PDB file of C-alpha atoms and ligand atoms in Angstrom:
ATOM      1  CA  MET W 183     -19.084 -30.315  -6.740  1.00 90.00           C
ATOM      2  CA  LYS W 184     -17.658 -33.545  -5.114  1.00 96.00           C
ATOM      3  CA  PHE W 185     -16.372 -36.113  -7.542  1.00 98.00           C
ATOM      4  CA  VAL W 186     -14.065 -38.903  -7.553  1.00 98.00           C
ATOM      5  CA  SER W 187     -10.742 -38.835  -9.889  1.00 98.00           C
ATOM      6  CA  ILE W 188      -9.715 -42.208 -11.466  1.00 99.00           C
ATOM      7  CA  ILE W 189      -6.171 -41.759 -12.933  1.00 98.00           C
ATOM      8  CA  ILE W 190      -4.712 -44.898 -14.829  1.00 98.00           C
ATOM      9  CA  GLY W 191      -0.976 -45.136 -15.858  1.00 98.00           C
ATOM     10  CA  SER W 192      -1.754 -46.235 -19.358  1.00 98.00           C
ATOM     11  CA  LYS W 193      -4.117 -46.949 -22.025  1.00 98.00           C
ATOM     12  CA  SER W 194      -3.344 -50.558 -21.116  1.00 98.00           C
ATOM     13  CA  ASP W 195      -4.975 -50.330 -17.864  1.00 98.00           C
ATOM     14  CA  TYR W 196      -8.409 -48.708 -19.545  1.00 98.00           C
ATOM     15  CA  ASP W 197     -10.307 -52.337 -20.350  1.00 98.00           C
ATOM     16  CA  VAL W 198     -10.030 -53.193 -16.392  1.00 98.00           C
ATOM     17  CA  MET W 199     -10.483 -49.707 -14.893  1.00 98.00           C
ATOM     18  CA  ILE W 200     -13.874 -48.843 -17.237  1.00 98.00           C
ATOM     19  CA  GLU W 201     -15.205 -51.176 -14.577  1.00 98.00           C
ATOM     20  CA  CYS W 202     -14.407 -48.725 -11.872  1.00 98.00           C
ATOM     21  CA  ALA W 203     -16.264 -46.034 -13.733  1.00 98.00           C
ATOM     22  CA  ASN W 204     -19.195 -47.936 -14.640  1.00 98.00           C
ATOM     23  CA  THR W 205     -19.720 -49.109 -11.033  1.00 98.00           C
ATOM     24  CA  LEU W 206     -19.475 -45.320  -9.857  1.00 98.00           C
ATOM     25  CA  ASP W 207     -21.936 -44.778 -13.047  1.00 98.00           C
ATOM     26  CA  LYS W 208     -24.457 -47.118 -11.542  1.00 98.00           C
ATOM     27  CA  PHE W 209     -24.607 -45.393  -8.292  1.00 98.00           C
ATOM     28  CA  GLY W 210     -24.790 -41.896 -10.277  1.00 98.00           C
ATOM     29  CA  VAL W 211     -21.433 -40.833  -8.429  1.00 98.00           C
ATOM     30  CA  LEU W 212     -19.500 -38.092 -10.730  1.00 98.00           C
ATOM     31  CA  HIS W 213     -16.500 -38.957 -11.514  1.00 98.00           C
ATOM     32  CA  GLU W 214     -13.543 -38.456 -13.873  1.00 98.00           C
ATOM     33  CA  LEU W 215     -11.164 -40.690 -15.682  1.00 98.00           C
ATOM     34  CA  ILE W 216      -7.639 -39.749 -17.340  1.00 98.00           C
ATOM     35  CA  ILE W 217      -4.499 -41.258 -18.186  1.00 98.00           C
ATOM     36  CA  SER W 218      -1.138 -39.754 -16.672  1.00 98.00           C
ATOM     37  CA  SER W 219       1.826 -41.634 -15.368  1.00 98.00           C
ATOM     38  CA  ALA W 220       3.969 -41.567 -12.569  1.00 98.00           C
ATOM     39  CA  HIS W 221       7.131 -42.042 -14.680  1.00 96.00           C
ATOM     40  CA  ARG W 222       5.993 -40.933 -18.411  1.00 98.00           C
ATOM     41  CA  SER W 223       4.247 -37.642 -17.306  1.00 98.00           C
ATOM     42  CA  PRO W 224       4.996 -36.657 -14.019  1.00 98.00           C
ATOM     43  CA  GLU W 225       4.307 -33.001 -14.391  1.00 98.00           C
ATOM     44  CA  ARG W 226       0.922 -33.975 -15.898  1.00 98.00           C
ATOM     45  CA  THR W 227       0.129 -36.056 -12.748  1.00 98.00           C
ATOM     46  CA  HIS W 228       1.295 -33.216 -10.323  1.00 98.00           C
ATOM     47  CA  GLY W 229      -0.594 -30.600 -12.204  1.00 98.00           C
ATOM     48  CA  TYR W 230      -3.886 -32.593 -12.412  1.00 98.00           C
ATOM     49  CA  VAL W 231      -4.144 -33.949  -8.928  1.00 98.00           C
ATOM     50  CA  GLN W 232      -3.588 -30.390  -7.668  1.00 98.00           C
ATOM     51  CA  GLY W 233      -6.184 -28.963 -10.142  1.00 98.00           C
ATOM     52  CA  ALA W 234      -8.619 -31.760  -9.481  1.00 98.00           C
ATOM     53  CA  GLU W 235      -8.465 -31.362  -5.395  1.00 98.00           C
ATOM     54  CA  GLU W 236      -9.252 -27.741  -6.347  1.00 98.00           C
ATOM     55  CA  ARG W 237     -12.134 -28.633  -8.322  1.00 98.00           C
ATOM     56  CA  GLY W 238     -13.780 -30.751  -5.228  1.00 98.00           C
ATOM     57  CA  CYS W 239     -12.221 -34.158  -5.943  1.00 98.00           C
ATOM     58  CA  ARG W 240     -12.579 -36.184  -2.404  1.00 98.00           C
ATOM     59  CA  VAL W 241     -11.092 -39.570  -3.485  1.00 98.00           C
ATOM     60  CA  PHE W 242      -8.158 -40.510  -5.904  1.00 99.00           C
ATOM     61  CA  ILE W 243      -8.402 -44.145  -7.391  1.00 99.00           C
ATOM     62  CA  CYS W 244      -4.779 -44.486  -9.323  1.00 99.00           C
ATOM     63  CA  ALA W 245      -4.576 -48.027 -10.988  1.00 98.00           C
ATOM     64  CA  ALA W 246      -0.996 -49.151 -12.648  1.00 98.00           C
ATOM     65  CA  GLY W 247       0.757 -52.006 -13.210  1.00 98.00           C
ATOM     66  CA  MET W 248       4.584 -52.996 -13.040  1.00 97.00           C
ATOM     67  CA  ALA W 249       6.756 -50.702 -11.114  1.00 95.00           C
ATOM     68  CA  ALA W 250       3.492 -49.178  -9.826  1.00 97.00           C
ATOM     69  CA  HIS W 251       4.215 -45.814  -8.080  1.00 97.00           C
ATOM     70  CA  LEU W 252       1.045 -43.673  -9.389  1.00 98.00           C
ATOM     71  CA  ALA W 253      -0.596 -44.429  -6.098  1.00 98.00           C
ATOM     72  CA  GLY W 254       1.830 -43.485  -4.072  1.00 98.00           C
ATOM     73  CA  VAL W 255       2.896 -40.365  -5.922  1.00 98.00           C
ATOM     74  CA  VAL W 256      -0.401 -39.042  -5.829  1.00 98.00           C
ATOM     75  CA  ALA W 257      -0.638 -39.744  -2.185  1.00 98.00           C
ATOM     76  CA  SER W 258       2.386 -37.575  -1.811  1.00 98.00           C
ATOM     77  CA  LEU W 259       0.564 -34.769  -3.384  1.00 98.00           C
ATOM     78  CA  THR W 260      -2.728 -34.653  -1.353  1.00 98.00           C
ATOM     79  CA  THR W 261      -4.301 -35.491   1.720  1.00 98.00           C
ATOM     80  CA  LYS W 262      -7.339 -36.830   0.344  1.00 98.00           C
ATOM     81  CA  PRO W 263      -7.909 -40.604   0.502  1.00 98.00           C
ATOM     82  CA  ILE W 264      -6.169 -42.512  -2.171  1.00 98.00           C
ATOM     83  CA  ILE W 265      -7.216 -46.142  -3.682  1.00 99.00           C
ATOM     84  CA  GLY W 266      -4.785 -47.978  -5.242  1.00 98.00           C
ATOM     85  CA  VAL W 267      -5.543 -50.698  -7.852  1.00 98.00           C
ATOM     86  CA  PRO W 268      -2.414 -52.867  -9.117  1.00 98.00           C
ATOM     87  CA  MET W 269      -2.745 -53.834 -12.492  1.00 98.00           C
ATOM     88  CA  LYS W 270      -1.726 -57.227 -14.080  1.00 97.00           C
ATOM     89  CA  GLY W 271       0.967 -57.622 -16.234  1.00 93.00           C
ATOM     90  CA  GLY W 272       4.694 -57.615 -15.565  1.00 86.00           C
ATOM     91  CA  VAL W 273       6.990 -60.453 -14.779  1.00 94.00           C
ATOM     92  CA  MET W 274       4.898 -61.473 -11.537  1.00 96.00           C
ATOM     93  CA  ASP W 275       1.814 -60.688 -13.499  1.00 95.00           C
ATOM     94  CA  GLY W 276       0.431 -58.147 -10.663  1.00 97.00           C
ATOM     95  CA  MET W 277       2.088 -59.529  -7.883  1.00 97.00           C
ATOM     96  CA  ASP W 278       4.801 -56.788  -8.732  1.00 97.00           C
ATOM     97  CA  ALA W 279       2.091 -54.008  -8.812  1.00 98.00           C
ATOM     98  CA  LEU W 280       0.377 -55.244  -5.697  1.00 98.00           C
ATOM     99  CA  LEU W 281       3.498 -54.928  -3.571  1.00 97.00           C
ATOM    100  CA  SER W 282       4.717 -51.667  -4.929  1.00 97.00           C
ATOM    101  CA  THR W 283       1.029 -50.212  -4.475  1.00 98.00           C
ATOM    102  CA  VAL W 284       0.590 -51.782  -0.697  1.00 98.00           C
ATOM    103  CA  GLN W 285       3.843 -51.151   0.960  1.00 97.00           C
ATOM    104  CA  MET W 286       3.831 -47.471   1.142  1.00 98.00           C
ATOM    105  CA  PRO W 287       6.106 -45.904   4.147  1.00 97.00           C
ATOM    106  CA  SER W 288       4.201 -45.169   7.231  1.00 98.00           C
ATOM    107  CA  GLY W 289       2.202 -41.819   7.269  1.00 98.00           C
ATOM    108  CA  MET W 290       1.546 -42.039   3.765  1.00 98.00           C
ATOM    109  CA  PRO W 291      -1.340 -44.505   3.315  1.00 98.00           C
ATOM    110  CA  VAL W 292      -2.771 -45.835   0.102  1.00 98.00           C
ATOM    111  CA  ALA W 293      -5.874 -48.223   0.577  1.00 98.00           C
ATOM    112  CA  THR W 294      -4.940 -50.838  -1.829  1.00 98.00           C
ATOM    113  CA  VAL W 295      -7.470 -53.050  -3.132  1.00 98.00           C
ATOM    114  CA  ALA W 296      -7.362 -56.604  -4.938  1.00 98.00           C
ATOM    115  CA  VAL W 297      -5.426 -56.814  -8.500  1.00 98.00           C
ATOM    116  CA  GLY W 298      -7.464 -56.491 -11.727  1.00 95.00           C
ATOM    117  CA  LYS W 299     -11.121 -56.160 -12.463  1.00 97.00           C
ATOM    118  CA  ALA W 300     -12.282 -57.276  -8.779  1.00 98.00           C
ATOM    119  CA  GLY W 301     -10.006 -54.350  -7.543  1.00 98.00           C
ATOM    120  CA  ALA W 302     -11.503 -51.811 -10.069  1.00 98.00           C
ATOM    121  CA  THR W 303     -15.004 -52.516  -8.853  1.00 98.00           C
ATOM    122  CA  ASN W 304     -14.192 -52.347  -5.328  1.00 98.00           C
ATOM    123  CA  ALA W 305     -12.059 -49.221  -5.461  1.00 99.00           C
ATOM    124  CA  ALA W 306     -15.399 -47.864  -6.580  1.00 99.00           C
ATOM    125  CA  TYR W 307     -17.433 -49.283  -3.730  1.00 99.00           C
ATOM    126  CA  LEU W 308     -14.670 -48.132  -1.354  1.00 99.00           C
ATOM    127  CA  ALA W 309     -14.813 -44.425  -2.643  1.00 98.00           C
ATOM    128  CA  MET W 310     -18.388 -44.408  -2.375  1.00 98.00           C
ATOM    129  CA  GLN W 311     -18.382 -45.891   0.946  1.00 98.00           C
ATOM    130  CA  ILE W 312     -16.113 -42.888   2.113  1.00 98.00           C
ATOM    131  CA  LEU W 313     -18.216 -40.269   0.224  1.00 98.00           C
ATOM    132  CA  SER W 314     -21.230 -41.696   1.758  1.00 98.00           C
ATOM    133  CA  LEU W 315     -19.838 -40.800   5.260  1.00 98.00           C
ATOM    134  CA  GLU W 316     -21.518 -37.295   4.353  1.00 97.00           C
ATOM    135  CA  ASP W 317     -24.208 -38.431   1.943  1.00 98.00           C
ATOM    136  CA  ASN W 318     -27.027 -40.113   3.212  1.00 98.00           C
ATOM    137  CA  ASP W 319     -28.615 -40.807  -0.197  1.00 98.00           C
ATOM    138  CA  LEU W 320     -25.465 -42.650  -1.149  1.00 98.00           C
ATOM    139  CA  GLN W 321     -25.579 -44.424   2.046  1.00 98.00           C
ATOM    140  CA  VAL W 322     -29.001 -45.713   1.360  1.00 98.00           C
ATOM    141  CA  LYS W 323     -27.931 -46.955  -2.260  1.00 98.00           C
ATOM    142  CA  LEU W 324     -25.116 -48.759  -0.772  1.00 98.00           C
ATOM    143  CA  GLN W 325     -27.270 -50.755   1.408  1.00 98.00           C
ATOM    144  CA  GLU W 326     -29.811 -51.481  -1.206  1.00 98.00           C
ATOM    145  CA  ASP W 327     -26.831 -52.844  -3.139  1.00 98.00           C
ATOM    146  CA  ARG W 328     -26.033 -55.179  -0.165  1.00 98.00           C
ATOM    147  CA  ILE W 329     -29.531 -56.435  -0.004  1.00 98.00           C
ATOM    148  CA  LEU W 330     -29.670 -57.169  -3.839  1.00 98.00           C
ATOM    149  CA  LYS W 331     -26.439 -59.005  -3.580  1.00 98.00           C
ATOM    150  CA  ALA W 332     -27.845 -61.202  -0.821  1.00 98.00           C
ATOM    151  CA  LYS W 333     -30.773 -61.927  -2.459  1.00 98.00           C
ATOM    152  CA  LYS W 334     -28.625 -62.865  -5.744  1.00 98.00           C
ATOM    153  CA  VAL W 335     -26.934 -65.494  -3.485  1.00 98.00           C
ATOM    154  CA  GLU W 336     -30.122 -67.048  -2.604  1.00 98.00           C
ATOM    155  CA  SER W 337     -31.549 -67.047  -6.312  1.00 98.00           C
ATOM    156  CA  ASP W 338     -28.234 -68.462  -7.631  1.00 98.00           C
ATOM    157  CA  SER W 339     -28.226 -71.186  -4.880  1.00 98.00           C
ATOM    158  CA  LEU W 340     -32.071 -72.191  -5.781  1.00 98.00           C
ATOM    159  CA  ASP W 341     -31.028 -72.557  -9.704  1.00 98.00           C
ATOM    160  CA  ILE W 342     -28.632 -75.032  -8.592  1.00 98.00           C
ATOM    161  CA  GLU W 343     -28.721 -76.355  -5.166  1.00 97.00           C
ATOM    162  CA  ILE W 344     -29.480 -80.168  -4.135  1.00 97.00           C
ATOM    163  CA  ARG W 345     -30.693 -80.940  -0.828  1.00 96.00           C
ATOM    164  CA  LEU W 346     -31.978 -83.843   1.040  1.00 96.00           C
TER     165      LEU W 346
HETATM  166  C1  RP5 P 476       2.387 -49.128 -15.931  1.00 65.49           C
HETATM  167  O1  RP5 P 476       2.874 -49.603 -16.603  1.00 65.49           O
HETATM  168  C2  RP5 P 476       0.723 -48.699 -16.430  1.00 65.49           C
HETATM  169  O2  RP5 P 476      -0.149 -48.442 -15.364  1.00 65.49           O
HETATM  170  C3  RP5 P 476       0.463 -50.098 -17.167  1.00 65.49           C
HETATM  171  O3  RP5 P 476      -0.154 -50.871 -16.023  1.00 65.49           O
HETATM  172  C4  RP5 P 476       1.992 -50.362 -17.177  1.00 65.49           C
HETATM  173  C5  RP5 P 476       2.426 -50.759 -18.653  1.00 65.49           C
HETATM  174  O4  RP5 P 476       2.285 -49.711 -19.073  1.00 65.49           O
HETATM  175  P1  RP5 P 476       2.426 -49.703 -20.906  1.00 65.49           P
HETATM  176  O5  RP5 P 476       3.479 -50.164 -21.179  1.00 65.49           O
HETATM  177  O6  RP5 P 476       1.403 -51.011 -21.145  1.00 65.49           O
HETATM  178  O7  RP5 P 476       1.903 -48.369 -21.233  1.00 65.49           O
HETATM  179  O8  RP5 P 476       2.733 -47.701 -15.587  1.00 65.49           O
END
């Protein structure tokens, strides 16, 4: 069974990261969402990643704030693709987490998306684009979604536009 794992570092990340789960839901992509911290529960994190990979996890999405090591730690435990979502909060309100998540040493990549809700949604899309390489139905759904987005731009513009 192929699925996507979403790991969040704290319950305080949930309200943002539920956007990620909802986006996967919208496309019918199987996923799990758990709380596990690189710092507060390292053994749980190790055990979960190992077990999830054995059960069929194809992509890990990891969200953390402050000294955000979760995505990097998960990257150290698997060669499956890792997507990191930096969370707001901390003294630099997300910039700290962004730099922690994005600045991985060479050979240990974490595909880092935007801070906060846009990142949570894009993490889901990026995971689905990875899965769609071997899933034609999902690829078609993503293409249809692009068409809807383009139509929405046009209809939004029609609502407000002023032209000569
Ligand atoms: C990180 O520290 C979590 O991912 C969260 O974004 C941040 C703050 O955690 P809490 O103190 O709110 O639990 O590990």
